[in-house]
mmCIF file of C-alpha atoms in Angstrom:
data_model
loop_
_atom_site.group_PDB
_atom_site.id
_atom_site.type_symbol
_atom_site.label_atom_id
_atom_site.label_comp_id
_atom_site.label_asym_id
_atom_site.label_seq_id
_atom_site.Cartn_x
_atom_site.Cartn_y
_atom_site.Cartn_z
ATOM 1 C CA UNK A 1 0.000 0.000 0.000
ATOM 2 C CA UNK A 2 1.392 3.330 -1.453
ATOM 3 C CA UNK A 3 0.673 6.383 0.875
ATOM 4 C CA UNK A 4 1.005 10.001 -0.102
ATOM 5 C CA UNK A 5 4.281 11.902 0.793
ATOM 6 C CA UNK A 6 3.075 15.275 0.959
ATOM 7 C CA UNK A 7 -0.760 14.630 3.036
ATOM 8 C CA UNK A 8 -0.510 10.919 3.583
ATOM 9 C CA UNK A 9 -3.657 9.796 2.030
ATOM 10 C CA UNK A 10 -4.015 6.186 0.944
ATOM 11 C CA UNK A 11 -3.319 5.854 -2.899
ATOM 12 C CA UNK A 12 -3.796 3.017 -5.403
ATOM 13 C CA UNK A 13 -0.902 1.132 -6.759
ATOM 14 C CA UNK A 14 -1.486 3.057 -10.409
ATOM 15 C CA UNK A 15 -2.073 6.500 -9.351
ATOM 16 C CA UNK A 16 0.009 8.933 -10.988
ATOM 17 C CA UNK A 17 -1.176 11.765 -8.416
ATOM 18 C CA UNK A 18 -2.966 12.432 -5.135
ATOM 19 C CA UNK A 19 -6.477 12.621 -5.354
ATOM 20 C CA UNK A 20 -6.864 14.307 -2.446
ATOM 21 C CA UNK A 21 -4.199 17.153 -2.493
ATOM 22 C CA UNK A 22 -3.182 16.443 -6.349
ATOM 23 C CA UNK A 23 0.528 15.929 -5.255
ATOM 24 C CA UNK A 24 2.281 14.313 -8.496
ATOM 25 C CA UNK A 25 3.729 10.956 -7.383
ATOM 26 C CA UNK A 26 6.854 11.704 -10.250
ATOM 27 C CA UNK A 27 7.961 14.805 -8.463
ATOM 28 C CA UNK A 28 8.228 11.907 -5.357
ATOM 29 C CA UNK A 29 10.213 9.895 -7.272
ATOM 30 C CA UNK A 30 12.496 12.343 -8.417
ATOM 31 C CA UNK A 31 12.711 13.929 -5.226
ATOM 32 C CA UNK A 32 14.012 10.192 -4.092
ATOM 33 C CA UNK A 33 16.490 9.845 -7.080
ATOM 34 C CA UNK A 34 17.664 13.130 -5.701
ATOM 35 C CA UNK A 35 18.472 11.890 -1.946
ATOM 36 C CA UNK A 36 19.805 8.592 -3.660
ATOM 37 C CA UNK A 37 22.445 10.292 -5.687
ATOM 38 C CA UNK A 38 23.368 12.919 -2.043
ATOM 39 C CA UNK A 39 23.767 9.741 -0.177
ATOM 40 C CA UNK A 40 25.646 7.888 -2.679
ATOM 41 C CA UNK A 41 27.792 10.904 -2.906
ATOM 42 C CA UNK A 42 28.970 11.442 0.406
ATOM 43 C CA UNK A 43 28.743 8.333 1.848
ATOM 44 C CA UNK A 44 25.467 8.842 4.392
ATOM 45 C CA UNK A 45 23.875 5.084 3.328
ATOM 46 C CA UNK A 46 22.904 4.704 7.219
ATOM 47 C CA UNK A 47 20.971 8.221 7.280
ATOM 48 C CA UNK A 48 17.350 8.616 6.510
ATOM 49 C CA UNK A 49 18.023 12.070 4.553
ATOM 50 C CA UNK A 50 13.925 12.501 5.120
ATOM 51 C CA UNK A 51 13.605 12.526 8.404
ATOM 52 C CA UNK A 52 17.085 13.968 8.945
ATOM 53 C CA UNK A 53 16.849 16.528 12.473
ATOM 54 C CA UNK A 54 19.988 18.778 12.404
ATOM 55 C CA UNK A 55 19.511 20.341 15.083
ATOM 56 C CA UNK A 56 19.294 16.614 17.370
ATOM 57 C CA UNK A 57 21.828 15.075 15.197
ATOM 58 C CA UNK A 58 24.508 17.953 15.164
ATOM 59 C CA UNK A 59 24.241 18.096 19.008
ATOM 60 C CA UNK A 60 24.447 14.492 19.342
ATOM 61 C CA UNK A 61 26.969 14.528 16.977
ATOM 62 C CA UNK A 62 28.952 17.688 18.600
ATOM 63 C CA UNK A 63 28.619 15.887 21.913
ATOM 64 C CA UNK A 64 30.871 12.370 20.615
ATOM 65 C CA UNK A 65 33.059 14.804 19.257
ATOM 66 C CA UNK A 66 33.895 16.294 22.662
ATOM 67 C CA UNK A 67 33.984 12.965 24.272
ATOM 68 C CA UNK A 68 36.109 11.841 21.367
ATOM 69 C CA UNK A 69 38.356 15.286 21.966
ATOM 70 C CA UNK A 70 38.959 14.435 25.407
ATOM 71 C CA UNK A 71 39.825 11.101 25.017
ATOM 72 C CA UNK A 72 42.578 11.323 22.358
ATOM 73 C CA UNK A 73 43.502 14.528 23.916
ATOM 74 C CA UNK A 74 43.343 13.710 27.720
ATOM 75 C CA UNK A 75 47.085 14.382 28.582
ATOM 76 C CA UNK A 76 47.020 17.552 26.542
ATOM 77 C CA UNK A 77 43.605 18.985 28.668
ATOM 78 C CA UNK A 78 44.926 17.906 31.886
ATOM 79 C CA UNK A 79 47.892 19.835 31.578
ATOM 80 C CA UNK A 80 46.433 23.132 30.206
ATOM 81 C CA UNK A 81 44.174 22.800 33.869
ATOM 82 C CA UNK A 82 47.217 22.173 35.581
ATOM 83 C CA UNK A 83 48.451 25.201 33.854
ATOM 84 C CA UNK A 84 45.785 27.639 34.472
ATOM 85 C CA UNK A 85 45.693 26.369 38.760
ATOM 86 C CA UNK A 86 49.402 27.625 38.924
ATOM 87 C CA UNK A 87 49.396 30.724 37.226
ATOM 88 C CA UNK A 88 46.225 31.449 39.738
ATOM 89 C CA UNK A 89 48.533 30.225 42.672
ATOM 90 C CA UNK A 90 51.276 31.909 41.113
ATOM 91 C CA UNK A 91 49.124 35.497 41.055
ATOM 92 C CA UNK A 92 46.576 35.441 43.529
ATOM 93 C CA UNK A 93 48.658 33.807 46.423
ATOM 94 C CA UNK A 94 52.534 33.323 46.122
ATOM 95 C CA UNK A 95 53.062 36.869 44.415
ATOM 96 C CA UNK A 96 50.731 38.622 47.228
ATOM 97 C CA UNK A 97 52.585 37.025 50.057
ATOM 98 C CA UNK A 98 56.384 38.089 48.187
ATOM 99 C CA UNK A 99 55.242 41.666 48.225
ATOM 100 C CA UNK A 100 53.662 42.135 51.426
ATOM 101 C CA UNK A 101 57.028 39.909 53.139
ATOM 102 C CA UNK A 102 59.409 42.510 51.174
ATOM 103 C CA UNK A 103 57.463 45.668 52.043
ATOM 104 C CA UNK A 104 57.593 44.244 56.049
ATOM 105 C CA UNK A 105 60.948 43.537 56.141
ATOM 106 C CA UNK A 106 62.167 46.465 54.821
ATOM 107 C CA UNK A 107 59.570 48.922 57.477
ATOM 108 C CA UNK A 108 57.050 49.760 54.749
ATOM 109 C CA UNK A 109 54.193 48.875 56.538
ATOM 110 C CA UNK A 110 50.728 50.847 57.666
ATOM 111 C CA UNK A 111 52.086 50.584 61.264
ATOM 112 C CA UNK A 112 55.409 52.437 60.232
ATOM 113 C CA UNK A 113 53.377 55.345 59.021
ATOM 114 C CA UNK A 114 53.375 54.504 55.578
ATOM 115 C CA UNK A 115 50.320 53.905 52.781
ATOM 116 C CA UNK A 116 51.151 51.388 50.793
ATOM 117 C CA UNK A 117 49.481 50.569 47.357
ATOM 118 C CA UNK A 118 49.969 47.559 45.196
ATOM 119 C CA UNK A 119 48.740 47.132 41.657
ATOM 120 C CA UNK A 120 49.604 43.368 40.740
ATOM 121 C CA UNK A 121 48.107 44.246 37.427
ATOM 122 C CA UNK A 122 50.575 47.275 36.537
ATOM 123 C CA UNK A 123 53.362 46.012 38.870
ATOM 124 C CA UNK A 124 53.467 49.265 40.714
ATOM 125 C CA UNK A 125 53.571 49.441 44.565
ATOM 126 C CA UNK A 126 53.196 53.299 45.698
ATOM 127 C CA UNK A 127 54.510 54.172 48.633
ATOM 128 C CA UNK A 128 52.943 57.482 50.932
ATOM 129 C CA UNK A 129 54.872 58.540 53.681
ATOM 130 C CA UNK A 130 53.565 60.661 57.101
ATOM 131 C CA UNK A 131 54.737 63.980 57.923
ATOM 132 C CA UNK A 132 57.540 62.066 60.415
ATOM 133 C CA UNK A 133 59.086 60.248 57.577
ATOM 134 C CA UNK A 134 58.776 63.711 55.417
ATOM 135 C CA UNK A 135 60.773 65.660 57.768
ATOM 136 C CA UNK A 136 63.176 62.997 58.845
ATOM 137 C CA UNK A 137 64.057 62.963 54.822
ATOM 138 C CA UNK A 138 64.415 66.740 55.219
ATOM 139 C CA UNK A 139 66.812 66.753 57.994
ATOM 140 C CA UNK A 140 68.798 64.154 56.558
ATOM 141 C CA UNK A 141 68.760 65.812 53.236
ATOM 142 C CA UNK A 142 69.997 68.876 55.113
ATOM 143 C CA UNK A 143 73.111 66.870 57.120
ATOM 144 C CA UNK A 144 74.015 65.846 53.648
ATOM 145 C CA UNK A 145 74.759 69.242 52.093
ATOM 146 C CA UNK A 146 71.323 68.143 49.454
ATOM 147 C CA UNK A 147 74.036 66.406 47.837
ATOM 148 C CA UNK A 148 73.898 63.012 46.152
ATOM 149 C CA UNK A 149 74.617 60.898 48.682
ATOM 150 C CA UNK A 150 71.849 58.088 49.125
ATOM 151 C CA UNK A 151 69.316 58.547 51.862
ATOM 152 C CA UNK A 152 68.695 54.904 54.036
ATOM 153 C CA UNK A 153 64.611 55.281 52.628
ATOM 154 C CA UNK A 154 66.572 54.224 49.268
ATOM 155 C CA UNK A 155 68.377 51.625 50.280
ATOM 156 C CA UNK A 156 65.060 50.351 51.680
ATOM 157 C CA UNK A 157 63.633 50.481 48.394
ATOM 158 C CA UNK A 158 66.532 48.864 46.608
ATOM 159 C CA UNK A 159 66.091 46.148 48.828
ATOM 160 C CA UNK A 160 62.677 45.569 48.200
ATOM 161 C CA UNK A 161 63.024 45.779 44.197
ATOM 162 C CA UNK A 162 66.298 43.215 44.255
ATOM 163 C CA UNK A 163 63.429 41.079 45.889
ATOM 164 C CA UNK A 164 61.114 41.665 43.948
ATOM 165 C CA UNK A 165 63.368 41.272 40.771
ATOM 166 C CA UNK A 166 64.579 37.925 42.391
ATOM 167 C CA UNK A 167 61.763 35.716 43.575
ATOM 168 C CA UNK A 168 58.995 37.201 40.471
ATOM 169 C CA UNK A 169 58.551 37.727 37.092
ATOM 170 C CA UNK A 170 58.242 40.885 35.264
ATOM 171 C CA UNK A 171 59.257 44.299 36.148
ATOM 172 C CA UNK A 172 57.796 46.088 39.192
ATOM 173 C CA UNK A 173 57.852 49.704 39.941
ATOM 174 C CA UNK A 174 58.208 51.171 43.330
ATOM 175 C CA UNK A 175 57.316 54.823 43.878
ATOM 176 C CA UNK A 176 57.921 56.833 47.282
ATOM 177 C CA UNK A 177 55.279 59.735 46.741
ATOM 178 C CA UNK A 178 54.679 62.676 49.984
ATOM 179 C CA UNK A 179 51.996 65.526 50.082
ATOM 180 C CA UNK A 180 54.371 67.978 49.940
ATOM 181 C CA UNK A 181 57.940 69.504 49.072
ATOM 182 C CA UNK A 182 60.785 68.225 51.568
ATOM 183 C CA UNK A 183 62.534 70.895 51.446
ATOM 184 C CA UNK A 184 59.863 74.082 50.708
ATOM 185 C CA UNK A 185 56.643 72.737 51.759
ATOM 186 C CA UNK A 186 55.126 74.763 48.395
ATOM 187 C CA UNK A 187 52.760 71.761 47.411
ATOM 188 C CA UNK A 188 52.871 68.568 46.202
ATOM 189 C CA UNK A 189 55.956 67.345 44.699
ATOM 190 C CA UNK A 190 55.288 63.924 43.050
ATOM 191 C CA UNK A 191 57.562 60.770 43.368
ATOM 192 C CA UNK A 192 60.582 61.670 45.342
ATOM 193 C CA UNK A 193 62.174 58.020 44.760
ATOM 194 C CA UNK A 194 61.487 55.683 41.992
ATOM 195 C CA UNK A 195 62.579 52.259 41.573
ATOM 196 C CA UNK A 196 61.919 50.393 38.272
ATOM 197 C CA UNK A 197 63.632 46.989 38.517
ATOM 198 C CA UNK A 198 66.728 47.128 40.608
ATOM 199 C CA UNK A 199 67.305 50.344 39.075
ATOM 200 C CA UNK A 200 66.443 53.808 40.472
ATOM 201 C CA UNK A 201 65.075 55.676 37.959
ATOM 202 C CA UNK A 202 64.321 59.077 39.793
ATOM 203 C CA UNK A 203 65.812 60.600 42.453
ATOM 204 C CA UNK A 204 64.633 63.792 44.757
ATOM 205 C CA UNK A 205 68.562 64.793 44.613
ATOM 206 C CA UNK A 206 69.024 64.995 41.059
ATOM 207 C CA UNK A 207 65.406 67.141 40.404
ATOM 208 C CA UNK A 208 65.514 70.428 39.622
ATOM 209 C CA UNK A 209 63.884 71.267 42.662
ATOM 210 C CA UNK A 210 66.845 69.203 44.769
ATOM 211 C CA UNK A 211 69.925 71.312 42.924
ATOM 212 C CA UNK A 212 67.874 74.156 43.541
ATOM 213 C CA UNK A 213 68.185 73.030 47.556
ATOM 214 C CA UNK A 214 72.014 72.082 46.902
ATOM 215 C CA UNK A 215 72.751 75.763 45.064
ATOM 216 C CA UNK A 216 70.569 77.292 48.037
ATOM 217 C CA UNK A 217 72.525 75.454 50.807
ATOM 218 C CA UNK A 218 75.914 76.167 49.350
ATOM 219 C CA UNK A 219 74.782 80.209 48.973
ATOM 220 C CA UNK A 220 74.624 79.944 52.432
ATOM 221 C CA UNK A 221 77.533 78.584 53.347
ATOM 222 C CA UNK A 222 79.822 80.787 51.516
ATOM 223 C CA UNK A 223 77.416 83.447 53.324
ATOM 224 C CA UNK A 224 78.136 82.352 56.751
ATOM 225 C CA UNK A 225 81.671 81.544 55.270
ATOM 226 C CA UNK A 226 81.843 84.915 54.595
ATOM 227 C CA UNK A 227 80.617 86.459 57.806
ATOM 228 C CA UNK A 228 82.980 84.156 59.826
ATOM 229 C CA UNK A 229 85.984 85.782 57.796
ATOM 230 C CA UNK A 230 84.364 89.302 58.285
ATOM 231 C CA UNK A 231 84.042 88.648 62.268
ATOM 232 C CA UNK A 232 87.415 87.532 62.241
ATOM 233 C CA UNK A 233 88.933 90.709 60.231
ATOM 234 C CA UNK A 234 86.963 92.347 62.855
ATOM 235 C CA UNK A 235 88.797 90.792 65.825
ATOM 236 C CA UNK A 236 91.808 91.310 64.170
ATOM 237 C CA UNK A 237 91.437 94.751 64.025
ATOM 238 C CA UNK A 238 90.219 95.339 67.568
ATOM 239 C CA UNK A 239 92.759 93.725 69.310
ATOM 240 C CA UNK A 240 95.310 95.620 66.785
ATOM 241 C CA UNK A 241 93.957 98.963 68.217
ATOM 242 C CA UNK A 242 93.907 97.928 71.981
ATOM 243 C CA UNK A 243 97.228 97.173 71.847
ATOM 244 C CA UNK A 244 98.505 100.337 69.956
ATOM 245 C CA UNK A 245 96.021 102.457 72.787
ATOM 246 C CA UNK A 246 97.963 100.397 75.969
ATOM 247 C CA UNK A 247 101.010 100.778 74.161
ATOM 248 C CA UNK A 248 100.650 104.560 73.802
ATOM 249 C CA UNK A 249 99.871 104.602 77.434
#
């Protein structure tokens, strides 16, 4: 019994066409021919091409695939998630705990008067120091002449960037920053110190504003210099003419 493909009504073995919905039976055939010659073509023998769902055989098909994937690829997957659980130990935990253990050992902490910030994305730890630490710079600024010398607050940060350079990767940047000018107090100032790598990159000394403390301290000394010599000349000549008014006498 021959049924209709396009309404399924019940047809006799020698009708040509529906009688029902007039579907012609040789469009049927040829439509068949058609699916023959696809399935002949690419080798889909097994597949009813009719009642072919691509949406439930794609995902059934996507879903072997995957299975397959992992299987042939298991060693391969396992150590890509290996990979991805150390770089989040590497950046969430170990490089936290080097930073925070470099600032403490070398006094930059909240409870030395200092405001630390740490951006593990940038790789740039700022450090803010308190009015104490700004005028302890100053005097020791002032003992040195403003000269070049190093000040201990930068061999503090040299310490932390060697360990920083040592024990990660990549290159941080370590920035001492105040409110104000060491030396003037006119406003803020910037970065006094800066670290990047092991190397210092900026230093207070060498600024314009810290030769301009140098030339002002030296002026002063060839002042007082100056007014030493005078009150010396001075002596001189006093005790030359109390001696020439006894000696008259």
């Amino acid at each position: 019994m021959k049924f209709c493909p396009n309404c399924g009504n019940k047809l006799k073995e020698n009708d040509s066409k529906c009688p029902k919905c007039g579907f012609e039976l040789s469009k049927a055939k040829l439509q068949d021919n058609k699916l023959d010659g696809v399935k002949q073509k690419f080798n889909l023998k097994n597949i009813d091409l009719k009642n072919f769902d691509l949406r439930k055989n794609g995902s059934k098909t996507d879903k072997v695939n995957v299975q397959q994937f992992f299987g042939q690829h298991k060693k391969i997957v396992w150590a890509i998630c290996a990979l991805i659980v150390i770089i989040l130990i590497y950046t969430q935990v170990y490089v936290p705990h080097v930073v925070n253990s470099a600032l403490e050992n070398n006094g930059f902490t909240s409870a030395k008067g200092y405001k630390v910030n740490v951006n593990r994305m940038h790789k740039i730890i700022t450090l803010k120091s308190n009015y104490a630490h700004e005028k302890q710079f100053n005097e020791q600024l002032r003992a040195n002449g403003f000269d070049t010398r190093q000040l201990p607050v930068e061999n503090q940060m040299s310490n932390v960037a060697h360990e920083l350079a040592g024990r990660t990767l990549g290159t941080w940047t370590i920035k001492m920053s105040t409110g104000e000018d060491l030396h003037t107090g006119n406003g803020k100032f910037g970065s006094f110190w800066v670290f990047k790598g092991t190397k210092e990159t900026k230093r207070f000394q060498t600024t314009p504003v810290g030769r301009q403390c140098r030339n002002e301290y030296l002026e002063r000394q060839r002042e007082q210099a100056d007014d030493e010599a005078q009150q010396q000349k001075d002596d001189l000549i006093g005790a030359g003419a109390i001696g020439f008014m006894l000696g008259a006498l």
